[in-house]
mmCIF file of C-alpha atoms in Angstrom:
data_model
loop_
_atom_site.group_PDB
_atom_site.id
_atom_site.type_symbol
_atom_site.label_atom_id
_atom_site.label_comp_id
_atom_site.label_asym_id
_atom_site.label_seq_id
_atom_site.Cartn_x
_atom_site.Cartn_y
_atom_site.Cartn_z
ATOM 1 C CA MET A 43 90.084 94.688 109.238
ATOM 2 C CA GLU A 44 92.236 95.630 106.465
ATOM 3 C CA TYR A 45 96.061 96.015 106.898
ATOM 4 C CA SER A 46 99.468 95.352 105.031
ATOM 5 C CA HIS A 47 102.702 93.538 105.283
ATOM 6 C CA ARG A 48 105.573 94.949 103.396
ATOM 7 C CA TYR A 49 108.738 93.098 102.481
ATOM 8 C CA GLN A 50 111.940 93.938 100.537
ATOM 9 C CA ALA A 51 112.162 92.182 97.099
ATOM 10 C CA TYR A 52 115.176 90.855 95.189
ATOM 11 C CA PRO A 53 114.233 90.397 91.645
ATOM 12 C CA THR A 54 116.978 88.833 89.207
ATOM 13 C CA ASP A 55 118.390 90.978 86.384
ATOM 14 C CA GLU A 56 116.018 89.432 84.187
ATOM 15 C CA VAL A 57 112.854 89.681 85.984
ATOM 16 C CA ALA A 58 113.920 93.255 87.077
ATOM 17 C CA GLU A 59 114.067 94.190 83.486
ATOM 18 C CA ARG A 60 110.465 92.735 82.860
ATOM 19 C CA LEU A 61 109.275 94.597 85.881
ATOM 20 C CA GLU A 62 110.745 97.933 84.514
ATOM 21 C CA HIS A 63 108.993 97.393 81.364
ATOM 22 C CA HIS A 64 105.680 96.560 82.789
ATOM 23 C CA LEU A 65 105.658 99.551 84.982
ATOM 24 C CA ASP A 66 106.529 101.700 81.844
ATOM 25 C CA VAL A 67 103.471 99.974 80.095
ATOM 26 C CA HIS A 68 101.194 100.578 83.249
ATOM 27 C CA ARG A 69 102.295 104.265 83.000
ATOM 28 C CA GLN A 70 101.473 104.585 79.201
ATOM 29 C CA LEU A 71 98.033 103.074 80.388
ATOM 30 C CA TYR A 72 97.500 105.594 83.154
ATOM 31 C CA ASN A 73 98.099 108.440 80.723
ATOM 32 C CA HIS A 74 95.990 107.044 78.104
ATOM 33 C CA VAL A 75 93.218 106.962 80.540
ATOM 34 C CA ARG A 76 93.867 110.203 81.871
ATOM 35 C CA TRP A 77 93.776 111.505 78.121
ATOM 36 C CA ASP A 78 90.727 109.655 77.495
ATOM 37 C CA TYR A 79 88.933 111.248 80.363
ATOM 38 C CA GLU A 80 90.350 114.753 79.871
ATOM 39 C CA ASN A 81 89.169 114.887 76.174
ATOM 40 C CA SER A 82 85.682 113.416 76.926
ATOM 41 C CA PRO A 83 82.660 116.135 76.857
ATOM 42 C CA ALA A 84 82.253 117.744 80.119
ATOM 43 C CA ASP A 85 78.993 116.416 80.563
ATOM 44 C CA ASP A 86 79.679 112.826 79.575
ATOM 45 C CA LYS A 87 82.814 111.980 81.384
ATOM 46 C CA PRO A 88 83.580 108.063 81.574
ATOM 47 C CA SER A 89 83.474 106.300 84.654
ATOM 48 C CA GLU A 90 85.832 103.829 85.940
ATOM 49 C CA TYR A 91 83.260 101.184 84.786
ATOM 50 C CA ASP A 92 83.357 102.809 81.102
ATOM 51 C CA GLN A 93 87.235 102.604 81.135
ATOM 52 C CA ASN A 94 87.577 99.163 82.179
ATOM 53 C CA ASN A 95 84.953 98.303 79.464
ATOM 54 C CA LYS A 96 87.365 99.961 76.822
ATOM 55 C CA LEU A 97 90.299 97.782 77.833
ATOM 56 C CA PRO A 98 89.730 95.038 75.230
ATOM 57 C CA GLU A 99 89.377 97.592 72.555
ATOM 58 C CA TRP A 100 92.548 99.364 73.660
ATOM 59 C CA LYS A 101 94.532 96.276 73.774
ATOM 60 C CA GLN A 102 93.427 95.024 70.107
ATOM 61 C CA ARG A 103 94.406 98.571 68.961
ATOM 62 C CA TRP A 104 97.693 99.021 70.866
ATOM 63 C CA PRO A 105 99.094 95.434 71.414
ATOM 64 C CA ILE A 106 101.660 96.566 74.191
ATOM 65 C CA PHE A 107 98.363 97.108 76.470
ATOM 66 C CA ALA A 108 97.659 93.190 75.856
ATOM 67 C CA GLU A 109 101.295 92.460 77.796
ATOM 68 C CA LEU A 110 99.160 93.283 81.059
ATOM 69 C CA HIS A 111 97.471 91.127 83.381
ATOM 70 C CA SER A 112 93.587 92.010 83.402
ATOM 71 C CA LYS A 113 93.430 92.709 86.980
ATOM 72 C CA ALA A 114 96.642 94.829 87.073
ATOM 73 C CA ALA A 115 95.133 96.819 84.192
ATOM 74 C CA GLN A 116 91.894 97.252 85.926
ATOM 75 C CA ALA A 117 93.866 98.269 89.150
ATOM 76 C CA THR A 118 95.816 100.885 87.055
ATOM 77 C CA VAL A 119 92.484 102.349 85.833
ATOM 78 C CA ALA A 120 91.004 102.240 89.319
ATOM 79 C CA ARG A 121 94.354 104.384 90.320
ATOM 80 C CA PHE A 122 93.453 107.259 88.178
ATOM 81 C CA TYR A 123 90.170 107.415 89.468
ATOM 82 C CA HIS A 124 91.278 107.120 93.033
ATOM 83 C CA ASN A 125 93.619 110.122 92.291
ATOM 84 C CA LEU A 126 90.821 112.031 90.798
ATOM 85 C CA THR A 127 88.406 111.355 93.993
ATOM 86 C CA VAL A 128 91.398 112.834 96.225
ATOM 87 C CA LEU A 129 91.708 115.947 93.982
ATOM 88 C CA ARG A 130 87.843 116.885 94.091
ATOM 89 C CA LYS A 131 87.836 116.319 97.799
ATOM 90 C CA LEU A 132 90.987 118.615 98.371
ATOM 91 C CA LYS A 133 89.141 121.300 96.010
ATOM 92 C CA GLU A 134 85.896 120.734 97.978
ATOM 93 C CA LYS A 135 87.932 121.687 101.129
ATOM 94 C CA GLY A 136 89.108 124.896 99.393
ATOM 95 C CA ASP A 137 92.520 123.720 98.708
ATOM 96 C CA ASN A 138 94.380 125.361 95.671
ATOM 97 C CA VAL A 139 94.984 122.411 93.485
ATOM 98 C CA GLY A 140 95.439 121.737 89.733
ATOM 99 C CA ARG A 141 94.559 118.932 87.593
ATOM 100 C CA LEU A 142 95.915 115.410 87.245
ATOM 101 C CA THR A 143 99.198 115.584 85.045
ATOM 102 C CA ARG A 144 100.652 112.964 82.884
ATOM 103 C CA GLN A 145 102.883 110.523 84.902
ATOM 104 C CA ALA A 146 106.808 110.543 83.850
ATOM 105 C CA PRO A 147 108.823 107.450 84.096
ATOM 106 C CA SER A 148 110.343 108.575 87.417
ATOM 107 C CA GLU A 149 106.830 109.204 89.046
ATOM 108 C CA TYR A 150 105.290 105.966 88.116
ATOM 109 C CA ARG A 151 106.802 103.349 90.136
ATOM 110 C CA SER A 152 104.337 100.606 91.157
ATOM 111 C CA VAL A 153 102.009 98.121 89.981
ATOM 112 C CA THR A 154 99.102 96.234 91.943
ATOM 113 C CA TYR A 155 97.657 92.744 91.129
ATOM 114 C CA ASN A 156 94.026 92.686 92.586
ATOM 115 C CA GLN A 157 92.627 89.249 93.471
ATOM 116 C CA SER A 158 94.545 87.406 90.905
ATOM 117 C CA GLY A 159 97.585 87.452 88.882
ATOM 118 C CA PHE A 160 99.883 86.344 91.707
ATOM 119 C CA ASP A 161 100.986 83.563 93.858
ATOM 120 C CA LEU A 162 102.794 83.479 96.919
ATOM 121 C CA ASP A 163 105.197 80.269 97.795
ATOM 122 C CA GLU A 164 106.200 80.519 101.557
ATOM 123 C CA LYS A 165 108.240 77.179 101.415
ATOM 124 C CA ARG A 166 110.672 78.063 98.278
ATOM 125 C CA GLY A 167 113.928 79.227 99.206
ATOM 126 C CA HIS A 168 115.696 79.489 102.633
ATOM 127 C CA ASP A 169 113.694 79.999 105.831
ATOM 128 C CA THR A 170 113.848 83.566 105.796
ATOM 129 C CA ASP A 171 112.826 83.974 102.240
ATOM 130 C CA ALA A 172 109.651 83.399 99.928
ATOM 131 C CA TYR A 173 108.828 83.855 96.528
ATOM 132 C CA VAL A 174 105.750 85.831 94.811
ATOM 133 C CA ARG A 175 105.041 85.123 91.374
ATOM 134 C CA PHE A 176 103.632 88.046 89.159
ATOM 135 C CA SER A 177 101.792 86.913 85.837
ATOM 136 C CA GLN A 178 103.624 87.849 82.789
ATOM 137 C CA ILE A 179 106.872 88.739 84.844
ATOM 138 C CA GLY A 180 108.043 86.013 87.015
ATOM 139 C CA TRP A 181 108.999 84.980 90.535
ATOM 140 C CA VAL A 182 110.430 87.532 92.876
ATOM 141 C CA LYS A 183 112.184 86.611 95.978
ATOM 142 C CA ILE A 184 111.141 88.380 99.103
ATOM 143 C CA ARG A 185 112.716 88.878 102.555
ATOM 144 C CA TYR A 186 110.017 87.219 104.280
ATOM 145 C CA SER A 187 110.609 88.842 108.050
ATOM 146 C CA ARG A 188 107.122 88.089 109.381
ATOM 147 C CA PRO A 189 104.960 85.245 107.953
ATOM 148 C CA ILE A 190 101.391 86.429 106.645
ATOM 149 C CA PRO A 191 98.933 85.158 109.699
ATOM 150 C CA GLY A 192 97.003 82.169 108.552
ATOM 151 C CA HIS A 193 93.711 84.069 109.455
ATOM 152 C CA ALA A 194 94.513 86.659 106.940
ATOM 153 C CA THR A 195 93.166 86.667 103.243
ATOM 154 C CA ILE A 196 95.601 88.233 100.597
ATOM 155 C CA LYS A 197 93.415 90.697 98.707
ATOM 156 C CA GLU A 198 95.992 92.365 96.516
ATOM 157 C CA VAL A 199 99.830 92.660 95.883
ATOM 158 C CA THR A 200 101.733 95.657 94.964
ATOM 159 C CA ILE A 201 105.408 95.632 93.951
ATOM 160 C CA LYS A 202 107.280 98.952 93.811
ATOM 161 C CA LYS A 203 110.479 100.454 92.896
ATOM 162 C CA GLU A 204 111.419 102.741 95.523
ATOM 163 C CA THR A 205 113.835 105.988 94.477
ATOM 164 C CA THR A 206 116.825 104.148 96.052
ATOM 165 C CA GLY A 207 116.595 101.631 93.311
ATOM 166 C CA GLU A 208 115.235 98.895 95.722
ATOM 167 C CA TRP A 209 112.254 96.786 95.106
ATOM 168 C CA PHE A 210 109.443 96.195 97.826
ATOM 169 C CA VAL A 211 106.406 93.788 97.869
ATOM 170 C CA SER A 212 103.406 94.862 99.901
ATOM 171 C CA PHE A 213 100.398 92.363 100.695
ATOM 172 C CA GLY A 214 96.902 93.869 100.976
ATOM 173 C CA LEU A 215 95.363 91.691 103.851
ATOM 174 C CA GLU A 216 92.022 91.261 105.344
ATOM 175 C CA THR A 217 91.029 89.490 108.615
ATOM 176 C CA ASP A 218 87.613 88.762 109.543
ATOM 177 C CA ASP A 219 86.961 90.613 112.805
ATOM 178 C CA ALA A 220 85.579 87.599 114.416
ATOM 179 C CA VAL A 221 88.850 86.156 114.766
ATOM 180 C CA LEU A 222 90.254 89.429 116.639
ATOM 181 C CA PRO A 223 90.471 89.645 120.403
ATOM 182 C CA ALA A 224 87.603 91.177 121.901
ATOM 183 C CA LYS A 225 87.868 94.791 123.119
ATOM 184 C CA PRO A 226 86.276 95.466 126.692
ATOM 185 C CA ASP A 227 83.021 97.319 127.034
ATOM 186 C CA MET A 228 83.753 101.070 127.062
ATOM 187 C CA ASP A 229 80.824 101.606 129.680
ATOM 188 C CA SER A 230 82.970 99.470 132.378
ATOM 189 C CA LEU A 231 86.431 100.790 131.360
ATOM 190 C CA ASP A 232 88.719 101.370 134.580
ATOM 191 C CA ALA A 233 90.236 104.844 134.250
ATOM 192 C CA SER A 234 93.441 103.459 135.246
ATOM 193 C CA ASN A 235 93.367 101.391 132.018
ATOM 194 C CA SER A 236 92.620 104.154 129.737
ATOM 195 C CA VAL A 237 95.062 107.157 128.743
ATOM 196 C CA GLY A 238 94.970 110.177 126.873
ATOM 197 C CA ILE A 239 97.553 111.243 124.508
ATOM 198 C CA ASP A 240 98.566 114.648 123.470
ATOM 199 C CA LEU A 241 100.779 115.089 120.415
ATOM 200 C CA GLY A 242 103.392 117.529 121.498
ATOM 201 C CA ILE A 243 105.807 120.250 120.671
ATOM 202 C CA GLN A 244 108.476 120.177 123.400
ATOM 203 C CA LYS A 245 108.012 116.410 123.670
ATOM 204 C CA TYR A 246 106.925 113.786 121.171
ATOM 205 C CA ILE A 247 103.859 112.748 123.432
ATOM 206 C CA HIS A 248 102.352 113.231 126.660
ATOM 207 C CA THR A 249 100.053 110.789 128.379
ATOM 208 C CA SER A 250 97.442 111.649 130.980
ATOM 209 C CA ASP A 251 98.963 109.466 133.688
ATOM 210 C CA GLY A 252 102.270 111.651 133.328
ATOM 211 C CA THR A 253 104.452 109.791 131.000
ATOM 212 C CA THR A 254 106.606 111.609 128.358
ATOM 213 C CA VAL A 255 108.113 110.346 125.169
ATOM 214 C CA GLU A 256 110.951 112.495 123.922
ATOM 215 C CA TRP A 257 111.480 113.400 120.164
ATOM 216 C CA LEU A 258 113.526 111.148 118.309
ATOM 217 C CA ASP A 259 116.945 112.561 117.471
ATOM 218 C CA LEU A 260 117.743 112.997 113.866
ATOM 219 C CA GLU A 261 120.096 115.742 113.768
ATOM 220 C CA ASP A 262 122.922 113.470 112.497
ATOM 221 C CA GLU A 263 120.736 112.146 109.867
ATOM 222 C CA TYR A 264 119.623 115.520 108.613
ATOM 223 C CA GLU A 265 123.158 117.037 108.855
ATOM 224 C CA ARG A 266 124.279 114.154 106.494
ATOM 225 C CA LEU A 267 121.161 114.965 104.166
ATOM 226 C CA ARG A 268 122.109 118.559 103.773
ATOM 227 C CA ARG A 269 125.737 117.642 103.023
ATOM 228 C CA GLU A 270 124.647 114.867 100.409
ATOM 229 C CA GLN A 271 121.870 117.430 98.823
ATOM 230 C CA ARG A 272 124.714 119.987 98.387
ATOM 231 C CA ASN A 273 126.824 117.314 96.566
ATOM 232 C CA LEU A 274 123.985 116.678 94.432
ATOM 233 C CA SER A 275 123.640 120.401 93.575
ATOM 234 C CA ARG A 276 127.149 120.361 92.340
ATOM 235 C CA LYS A 277 126.434 117.496 89.737
ATOM 236 C CA GLU A 278 125.332 117.992 86.136
ATOM 237 C CA ASN A 279 121.543 117.243 86.295
ATOM 238 C CA GLY A 280 120.969 113.992 84.278
ATOM 239 C CA SER A 281 124.742 112.797 84.339
ATOM 240 C CA ASN A 282 125.767 109.358 85.441
ATOM 241 C CA ASN A 283 127.235 111.094 88.811
ATOM 242 C CA TRP A 284 124.100 113.023 89.301
ATOM 243 C CA GLU A 285 121.814 109.909 89.094
ATOM 244 C CA ASP A 286 124.494 107.970 91.478
ATOM 245 C CA GLN A 287 124.166 111.010 94.155
ATOM 246 C CA ARG A 288 120.269 111.245 93.656
ATOM 247 C CA ARG A 289 120.375 107.750 94.875
ATOM 248 C CA VAL A 290 122.831 108.400 97.956
ATOM 249 C CA VAL A 291 120.418 111.535 98.809
ATOM 250 C CA ALA A 292 117.263 109.057 98.612
ATOM 251 C CA LYS A 293 118.960 106.423 100.939
ATOM 252 C CA VAL A 294 119.420 109.094 103.643
ATOM 253 C CA LYS A 295 115.814 110.141 103.222
ATOM 254 C CA ARG A 296 114.744 106.583 103.472
ATOM 255 C CA ARG A 297 117.215 106.094 106.756
ATOM 256 C CA ILE A 298 115.364 109.140 108.226
ATOM 257 C CA ARG A 299 111.796 107.573 107.197
ATOM 258 C CA ARG A 300 112.474 103.965 108.497
ATOM 259 C CA LYS A 301 113.905 105.644 111.806
ATOM 260 C CA VAL A 302 110.515 107.526 112.260
ATOM 261 C CA LEU A 303 108.479 104.711 111.426
ATOM 262 C CA ASP A 304 110.355 102.150 113.706
ATOM 263 C CA TYR A 305 110.025 104.670 116.572
ATOM 264 C CA GLN A 306 106.328 104.802 115.901
ATOM 265 C CA HIS A 307 105.960 101.016 115.817
ATOM 266 C CA LYS A 308 107.621 101.022 119.507
ATOM 267 C CA ILE A 309 105.412 103.632 120.814
ATOM 268 C CA THR A 310 102.276 102.394 119.314
ATOM 269 C CA THR A 311 102.592 98.635 120.304
ATOM 270 C CA TRP A 312 103.487 99.754 124.033
ATOM 271 C CA LEU A 313 100.282 102.001 124.024
ATOM 272 C CA VAL A 314 97.940 99.285 122.646
ATOM 273 C CA ARG A 315 99.345 96.552 124.997
ATOM 274 C CA GLU A 316 99.389 98.785 128.146
ATOM 275 C CA TYR A 317 95.964 100.384 127.999
ATOM 276 C CA ASP A 318 92.483 99.188 127.230
ATOM 277 C CA ALA A 319 91.287 102.755 125.702
ATOM 278 C CA VAL A 320 93.695 105.199 124.033
ATOM 279 C CA PHE A 321 92.124 108.766 123.605
ATOM 280 C CA VAL A 322 94.286 110.645 120.932
ATOM 281 C CA GLU A 323 93.931 114.286 119.304
ATOM 282 C CA ASP A 324 92.003 114.546 115.972
ATOM 283 C CA LEU A 325 94.474 116.903 114.302
ATOM 284 C CA ASN A 326 94.003 118.996 111.109
ATOM 285 C CA VAL A 327 97.569 117.626 110.230
ATOM 286 C CA GLN A 328 97.804 119.904 107.086
ATOM 287 C CA SER A 329 97.264 123.073 108.803
ATOM 288 C CA MET A 330 99.733 121.899 111.478
ATOM 289 C CA LEU A 331 102.186 121.637 108.964
ATOM 290 C CA GLN A 332 101.484 124.974 107.367
ATOM 291 C CA GLY A 333 101.768 126.888 110.270
ATOM 292 C CA ASP A 334 105.054 128.522 111.337
ATOM 293 C CA GLY A 335 107.594 126.890 113.220
ATOM 294 C CA ASN A 336 108.117 123.419 114.337
ATOM 295 C CA ALA A 337 107.004 122.351 110.659
ATOM 296 C CA ARG A 338 109.989 120.114 110.388
ATOM 297 C CA ASN A 339 109.474 118.215 113.823
ATOM 298 C CA LYS A 340 105.815 117.826 112.997
ATOM 299 C CA GLN A 341 106.585 116.509 109.683
ATOM 300 C CA ASP A 342 108.980 114.028 111.271
ATOM 301 C CA ALA A 343 106.261 112.965 113.602
ATOM 302 C CA ALA A 344 104.157 112.027 110.666
ATOM 303 C CA TRP A 345 101.179 112.404 112.921
ATOM 304 C CA ARG A 346 98.725 110.670 110.648
ATOM 305 C CA GLN A 347 100.913 107.663 110.118
ATOM 306 C CA PHE A 348 101.148 107.527 114.090
ATOM 307 C CA ILE A 349 97.432 107.215 114.317
ATOM 308 C CA THR A 350 97.048 104.874 111.518
ATOM 309 C CA LEU A 351 99.703 102.423 113.392
ATOM 310 C CA LEU A 352 97.756 102.873 116.643
ATOM 311 C CA GLU A 353 94.413 102.163 115.160
ATOM 312 C CA TYR A 354 95.034 99.118 113.349
ATOM 313 C CA LYS A 355 97.348 97.693 116.226
ATOM 314 C CA ALA A 356 94.328 98.459 118.401
ATOM 315 C CA ASP A 357 92.136 95.893 116.739
ATOM 316 C CA LEU A 358 95.102 93.271 117.015
ATOM 317 C CA TYR A 359 95.493 93.920 120.730
ATOM 318 C CA GLY A 360 91.882 94.093 121.640
ATOM 319 C CA CYS A 361 92.215 98.014 122.244
ATOM 320 C CA HIS A 362 90.009 100.977 121.727
ATOM 321 C CA VAL A 363 91.130 104.018 119.811
ATOM 322 C CA VAL A 364 89.012 107.254 119.997
ATOM 323 C CA GLN A 365 89.904 110.570 118.131
ATOM 324 C CA VAL A 366 88.932 113.461 120.143
ATOM 325 C CA GLU A 367 88.229 116.807 118.897
ATOM 326 C CA PRO A 368 91.092 118.719 120.607
ATOM 327 C CA LYS A 369 89.336 122.142 120.908
ATOM 328 C CA GLY A 370 89.776 123.734 124.178
ATOM 329 C CA THR A 371 91.902 120.643 125.875
ATOM 330 C CA THR A 372 94.934 123.161 126.170
ATOM 331 C CA LYS A 373 92.935 125.832 127.807
ATOM 332 C CA GLU A 374 90.580 123.998 130.315
ATOM 333 C CA CYS A 375 91.975 123.014 133.492
ATOM 334 C CA ALA A 376 92.325 119.001 133.982
ATOM 335 C CA ARG A 377 91.149 119.639 137.397
ATOM 336 C CA CYS A 378 88.476 121.965 137.715
ATOM 337 C CA GLY A 379 87.590 122.658 134.012
ATOM 338 C CA VAL A 380 87.652 126.190 134.086
ATOM 339 C CA ALA A 381 89.015 127.532 130.644
ATOM 340 C CA THR A 382 92.310 129.957 130.578
ATOM 341 C CA ALA A 383 93.598 131.468 127.431
ATOM 342 C CA LYS A 384 97.149 131.361 126.618
ATOM 343 C CA PRO A 385 99.310 131.778 123.610
ATOM 344 C CA ILE A 386 101.251 128.841 122.001
ATOM 345 C CA TRP A 387 104.678 129.719 123.424
ATOM 346 C CA VAL A 388 103.245 129.469 127.024
ATOM 347 C CA ARG A 389 104.211 125.872 127.671
ATOM 348 C CA ASP A 390 103.074 125.618 131.290
ATOM 349 C CA HIS A 391 99.336 125.538 132.516
ATOM 350 C CA SER A 392 98.644 127.431 135.747
ATOM 351 C CA CYS A 393 94.888 127.648 136.654
ATOM 352 C CA PRO A 394 93.871 130.944 138.168
ATOM 353 C CA ALA A 395 90.454 129.282 139.493
ATOM 354 C CA CYS A 396 92.131 126.235 141.513
ATOM 355 C CA GLY A 397 95.737 126.765 141.459
ATOM 356 C CA PHE A 398 96.496 123.691 139.526
ATOM 357 C CA GLU A 399 99.985 123.736 137.807
ATOM 358 C CA THR A 400 101.487 121.355 135.303
ATOM 359 C CA ASP A 401 102.839 121.150 131.668
ATOM 360 C CA ARG A 402 100.493 122.435 129.189
ATOM 361 C CA ASP A 403 100.604 119.177 127.118
ATOM 362 C CA ALA A 404 100.303 117.078 130.136
ATOM 363 C CA ASN A 405 97.044 119.036 130.950
ATOM 364 C CA ALA A 406 95.660 118.616 127.687
ATOM 365 C CA ALA A 407 96.333 114.705 127.599
ATOM 366 C CA VAL A 408 94.175 114.400 130.814
ATOM 367 C CA ARG A 409 91.372 116.629 129.103
ATOM 368 C CA LEU A 410 91.599 114.511 126.147
ATOM 369 C CA ARG A 411 90.766 111.166 128.467
ATOM 370 C CA LEU A 412 88.188 112.913 130.225
ATOM 371 C CA THR A 413 86.426 114.333 127.095
ATOM 372 C CA GLY A 414 86.973 110.898 125.189
ATOM 373 C CA SER A 415 85.439 109.105 128.334
ATOM 374 C CA LYS A 416 82.356 111.460 127.965
ATOM 375 C CA ILE A 417 81.953 110.706 124.314
ATOM 376 C CA THR A 418 82.124 107.044 124.624
ATOM 377 C CA ALA A 419 80.197 106.838 127.710
#
């Protein structure tokens, strides 16, 4: 099982300056990898392996690249090829995408150390602090809010500078499945210990046992964001005042993201602790966001993030999470199974066959549980 822990970092001014420098050198390396790829013949494009083999030559020709740790440099090469793979997949799906572009200083804000080039000292500093050493950069203090589990192996470490100017360190962790709680047998699941989850429109989620979770109220945060963005638009682009206000806007956006993430953590933890199996919609999130109406609410919900949290916590708590094709779940009656077409604005389910009436999303949640149970039986 792979997952990550993220901590706020507090580098000294001297270390922060070195971090900024290394970020920029990694950015230059990324752009050079891109240039080398783009300028190679169409029938002889270099692979990630080929580019890694060129690193020693590049370090001799451009000594600035020699400042980088070898594993971190390879991670930067891997970053380009990962982005290239994502771009190809989007094109294959028919999305209208362009080409990978050069990274500006404001766009390249993180460096990853894979397998080596870093050390974690959990005993240095106060009880709530720890220190991470990055090769050729130095020690960075982090707020060690939750210790890394003893059964976890650190696979990589990423340090990132957010648009707010704050630094964060993320540990990529791996835990052997053998030490995780055993999951119950799907064939013998008690229906009362499983639940269907409909990701709603009027409510955040509906569960098949009748529980509803309200949307997170972010109106005050959005009002402040609008106000601060208006203030930013009045500043001269690129001036010191503009940069100060840009950071204010970034901090308001960060506050919104953190509130959403905290809300999702609480909901997903409750679900995996309460149930042995959770059946959730397998939604095409991008098509949801491209539709008219409710786009901002759906973006706030960050469904993909919600499901990702649910899946990784399920492994930690011994719970099954099954994504179910939602087609037909809003039309088929949860009691008799008869399908009844209804437009999106009709929020109630009323079955003409058996007379069963309930909220449309509540009906869908029950159908998800029933459908998911059949799939896994």
